[in-house]
XYZ file of C-alpha atoms in Angstrom:
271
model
C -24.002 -11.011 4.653
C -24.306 -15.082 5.110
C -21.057 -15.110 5.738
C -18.306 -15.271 9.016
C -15.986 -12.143 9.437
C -12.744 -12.109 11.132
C -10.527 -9.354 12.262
C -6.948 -9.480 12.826
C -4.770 -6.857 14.847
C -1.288 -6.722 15.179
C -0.547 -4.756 18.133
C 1.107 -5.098 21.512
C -2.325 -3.995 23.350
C -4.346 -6.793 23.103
C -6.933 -5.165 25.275
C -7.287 -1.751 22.990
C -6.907 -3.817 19.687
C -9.822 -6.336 21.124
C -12.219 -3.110 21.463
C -11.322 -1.563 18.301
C -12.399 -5.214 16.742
C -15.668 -5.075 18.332
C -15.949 -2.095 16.835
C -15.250 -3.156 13.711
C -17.435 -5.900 14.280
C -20.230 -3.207 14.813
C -19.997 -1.439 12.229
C -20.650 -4.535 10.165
C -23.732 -4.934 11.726
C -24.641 -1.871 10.891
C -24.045 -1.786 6.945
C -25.750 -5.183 6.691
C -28.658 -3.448 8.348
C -28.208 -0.914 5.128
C -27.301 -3.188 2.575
C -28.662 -7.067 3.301
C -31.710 -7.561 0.663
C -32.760 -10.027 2.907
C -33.833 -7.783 5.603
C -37.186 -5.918 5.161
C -36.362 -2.759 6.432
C -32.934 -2.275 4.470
C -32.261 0.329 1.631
C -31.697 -2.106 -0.425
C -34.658 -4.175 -0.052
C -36.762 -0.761 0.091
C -35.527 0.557 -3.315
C -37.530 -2.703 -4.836
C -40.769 -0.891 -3.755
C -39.747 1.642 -6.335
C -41.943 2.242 -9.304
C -40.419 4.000 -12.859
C -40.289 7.710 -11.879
C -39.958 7.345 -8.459
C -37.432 8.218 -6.021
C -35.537 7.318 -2.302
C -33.534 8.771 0.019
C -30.492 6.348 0.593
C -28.238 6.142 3.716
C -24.442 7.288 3.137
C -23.004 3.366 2.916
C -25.881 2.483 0.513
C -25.665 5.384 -2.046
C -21.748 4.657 -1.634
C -21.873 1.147 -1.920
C -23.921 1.596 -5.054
C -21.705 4.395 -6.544
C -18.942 2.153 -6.963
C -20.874 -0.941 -8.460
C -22.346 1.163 -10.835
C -18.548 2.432 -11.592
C -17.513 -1.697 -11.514
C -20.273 -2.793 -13.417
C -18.963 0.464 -16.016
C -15.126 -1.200 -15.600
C -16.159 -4.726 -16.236
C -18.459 -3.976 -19.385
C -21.255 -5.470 -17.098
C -19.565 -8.736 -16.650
C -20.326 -7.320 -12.584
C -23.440 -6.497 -12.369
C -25.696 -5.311 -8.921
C -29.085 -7.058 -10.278
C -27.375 -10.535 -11.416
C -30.706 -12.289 -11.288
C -32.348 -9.851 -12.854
C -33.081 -11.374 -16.349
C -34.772 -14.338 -14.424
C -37.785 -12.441 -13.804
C -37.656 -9.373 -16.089
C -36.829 -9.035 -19.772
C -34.249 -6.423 -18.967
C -32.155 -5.489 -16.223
C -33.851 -2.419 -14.205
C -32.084 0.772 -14.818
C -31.398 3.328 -12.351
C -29.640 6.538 -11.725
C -28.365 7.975 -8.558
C -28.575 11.699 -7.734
C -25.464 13.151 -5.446
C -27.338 16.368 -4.715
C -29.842 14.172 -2.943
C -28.441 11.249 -2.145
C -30.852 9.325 -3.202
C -31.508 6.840 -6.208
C -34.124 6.801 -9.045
C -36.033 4.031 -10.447
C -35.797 4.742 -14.138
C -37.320 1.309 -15.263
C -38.134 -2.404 -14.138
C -38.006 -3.500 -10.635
C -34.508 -2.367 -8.639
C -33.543 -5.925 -7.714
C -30.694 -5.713 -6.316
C -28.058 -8.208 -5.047
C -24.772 -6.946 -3.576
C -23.415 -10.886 -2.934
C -20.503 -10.117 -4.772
C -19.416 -6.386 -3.682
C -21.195 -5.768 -0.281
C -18.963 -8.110 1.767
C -15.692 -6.018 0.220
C -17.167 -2.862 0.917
C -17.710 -3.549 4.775
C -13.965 -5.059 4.656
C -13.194 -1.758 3.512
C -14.912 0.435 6.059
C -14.151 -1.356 8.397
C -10.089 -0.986 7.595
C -10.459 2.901 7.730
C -12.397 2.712 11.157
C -9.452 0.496 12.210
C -7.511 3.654 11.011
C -9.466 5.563 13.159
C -8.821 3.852 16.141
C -5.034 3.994 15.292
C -4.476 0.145 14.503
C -2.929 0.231 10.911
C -1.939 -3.257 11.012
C -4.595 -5.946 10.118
C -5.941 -8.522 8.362
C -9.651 -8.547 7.376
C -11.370 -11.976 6.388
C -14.879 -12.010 4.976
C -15.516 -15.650 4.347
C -12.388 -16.791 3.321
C -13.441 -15.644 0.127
C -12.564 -11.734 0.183
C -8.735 -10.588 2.227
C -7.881 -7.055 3.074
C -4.192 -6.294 4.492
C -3.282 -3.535 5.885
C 0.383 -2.345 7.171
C 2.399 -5.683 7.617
C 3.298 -7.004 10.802
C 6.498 -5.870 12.476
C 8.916 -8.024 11.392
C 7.397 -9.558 8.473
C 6.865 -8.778 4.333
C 3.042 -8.763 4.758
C -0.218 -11.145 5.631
C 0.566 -14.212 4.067
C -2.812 -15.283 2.088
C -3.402 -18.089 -0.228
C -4.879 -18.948 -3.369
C -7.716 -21.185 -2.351
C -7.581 -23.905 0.353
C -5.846 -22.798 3.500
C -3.024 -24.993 2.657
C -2.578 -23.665 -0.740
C 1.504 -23.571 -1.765
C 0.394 -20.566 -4.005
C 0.740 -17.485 -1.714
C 1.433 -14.059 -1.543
C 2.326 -11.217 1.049
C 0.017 -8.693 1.248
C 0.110 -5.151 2.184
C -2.316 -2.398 1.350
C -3.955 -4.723 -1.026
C -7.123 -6.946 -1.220
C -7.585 -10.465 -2.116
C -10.839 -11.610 -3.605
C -11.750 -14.935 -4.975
C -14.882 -16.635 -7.097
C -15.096 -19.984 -8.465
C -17.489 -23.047 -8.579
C -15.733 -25.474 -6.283
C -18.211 -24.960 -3.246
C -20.982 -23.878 -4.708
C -21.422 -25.314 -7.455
C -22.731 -22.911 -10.745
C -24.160 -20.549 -8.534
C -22.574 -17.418 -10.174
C -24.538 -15.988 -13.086
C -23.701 -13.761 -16.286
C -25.597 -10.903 -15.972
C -25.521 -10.449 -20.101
C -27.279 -13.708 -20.490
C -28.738 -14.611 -17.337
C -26.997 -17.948 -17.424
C -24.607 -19.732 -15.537
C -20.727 -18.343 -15.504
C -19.067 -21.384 -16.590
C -15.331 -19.539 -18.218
C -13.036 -20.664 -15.390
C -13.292 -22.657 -12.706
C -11.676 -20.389 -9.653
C -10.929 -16.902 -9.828
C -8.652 -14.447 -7.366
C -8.131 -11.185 -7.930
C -5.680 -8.486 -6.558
C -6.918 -4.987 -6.245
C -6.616 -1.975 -4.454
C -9.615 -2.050 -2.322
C -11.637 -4.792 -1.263
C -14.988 -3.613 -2.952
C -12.996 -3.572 -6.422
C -11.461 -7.583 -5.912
C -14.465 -8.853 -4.837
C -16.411 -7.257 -8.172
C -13.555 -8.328 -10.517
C -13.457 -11.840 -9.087
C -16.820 -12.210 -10.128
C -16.258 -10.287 -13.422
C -13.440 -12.851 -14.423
C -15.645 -15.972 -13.724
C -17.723 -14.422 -16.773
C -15.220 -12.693 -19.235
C -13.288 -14.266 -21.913
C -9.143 -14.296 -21.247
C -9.183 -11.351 -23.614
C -12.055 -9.590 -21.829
C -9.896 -9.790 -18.822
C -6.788 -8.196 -20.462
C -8.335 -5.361 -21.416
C -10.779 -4.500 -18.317
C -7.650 -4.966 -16.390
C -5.235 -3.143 -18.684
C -7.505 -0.146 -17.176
C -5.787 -0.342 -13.614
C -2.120 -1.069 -13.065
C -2.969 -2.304 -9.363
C -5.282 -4.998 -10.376
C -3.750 -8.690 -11.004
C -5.928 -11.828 -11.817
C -4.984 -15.496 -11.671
C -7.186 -17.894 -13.389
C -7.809 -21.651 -12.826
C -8.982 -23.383 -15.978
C -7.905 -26.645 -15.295
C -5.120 -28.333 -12.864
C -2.880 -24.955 -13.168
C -3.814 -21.444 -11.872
C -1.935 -18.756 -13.555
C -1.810 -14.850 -13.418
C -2.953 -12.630 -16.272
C 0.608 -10.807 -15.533
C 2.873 -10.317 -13.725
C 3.033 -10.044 -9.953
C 5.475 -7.418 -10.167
C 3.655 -5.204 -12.029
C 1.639 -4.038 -8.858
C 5.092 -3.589 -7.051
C 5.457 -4.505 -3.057
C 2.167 -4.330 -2.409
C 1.856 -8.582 -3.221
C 5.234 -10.265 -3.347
C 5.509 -14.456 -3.576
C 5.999 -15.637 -0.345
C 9.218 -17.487 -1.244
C 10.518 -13.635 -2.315
């Protein structure tokens, strides 16, 4: 996924919470196996084979992983959108359907050219937190990047994972627990994120974060806000009482409510 994971335990077995890590770290491996377009041999990259009418048999994190951005790209009034690039070399964006009886997907029209940049590292974050549950290690902290946070039960002793708005010395930060931090913006990259309504650059805000239930749903609506008008965001958000976006314009970053609407799952650190 181009990117470095980390995984954080809090436990007093170092030795069992170091395993369960690698097997976190594992399972990664294994979805970007499913999921990378960049690798040959992937779902993802073997759905673009697909001609209009024609079908594939998807592996269980694929068809998954695709359920729910088709169901954020529904949310965000395709402001998040699984074929971002798409209008650069089609007319339209491809349209597709999935089929739960088979688990597979169908090619309805275009070319299925997908790009999961901005779900696919939240979704891993957020298998591997339930394998983590498996294993019986309920308190972590999942990086992807720097750009994508998932807490789990807070430390003994503490409010939650403190996380940060940006730079890792940013005075904006929040506690987390049982919630997912996501964040977009232009700073490092430059205008690298698209709007998938226009095909052209996603120039609304400069830096996005977004609070949300689940790591695959921040790291959509990140994106989405980097592309949506301030009252685009109201309403897409007014859909979901546990999702909270701050917005940086300019100099000042400010949330789109507030942070006490998604009670103690995110306080202020200072609380």
């Amino acid at each position: 996924m181009a990117t470095h994971f980390q995984v954080r335990i809090a436990c007093d077995d170092k030795e069992y919470s170091a395993q369960a890590a690698q097997a976190a770290f594992r399972l990664l491996d294994s979805l970007e196996s499913r999921l990378s377009r960049f690798r040959s041999d992937s779902d993802i990259a073997r759905s673009a084979d697909l001609a209009p009418g024609e079908t594939m048999r998807l592996s269980e994190p694929a068809f998954t992983c695709l359920e729910i951005a088709k169901r954020m790209d529904q949310a965000t009034r395709s402001a998040f959108c699984p074929t971002p690039a798409a209008l650069k070399t089609q007319s339209a964006h491809p349209q597709w359907r999935l089929i739960a009886e088979e688990h597979s997907i169908l090619c309805v029209s275009g070319r299925l050219e997908f790009d999961l940049g901005a779900i696919g590292k939240g979704f891993a974050l957020d298998r591997m937190a339930e394998l983590l549950g498996d294993w019986d290690c309920p308190s972590f902290l999942l990086v992807a990047g720097g750009s994508s946070i998932l807490a789990g039960d807070r430390p003994a002793g503490h409010m939650g994972w403190s996380c940060g708005l940006g730079e890792d010395d940013s005075q904006q930060r929040y506690f987390l627990r049982h919630a997912s931090l996501s964040g977009s913006g232009l700073v490092v990259k430059g205008s690298h994120i698209l709007d998938p309504r226009t095909g052209g650059p996603a120039l609304r805000q400069n830096r996005t974060w977004v609070i949300a239930d689940t790591a695959s749903e921040s790291d959509a609506l990140s994106t989405a806000c980097m592309v949506l008008s301030e009252p685009e965001i109201q309403e897409v958000f007014a859909q979901n009482d546990g999702w909270l976006a701050f917005l940086e314009t300019g100099e000042s970053v400010r949330s789109t409510r507030s942070i006490r609407s998604i009670g103690r799952r995110a306080q202020p650190t200072e609380a």
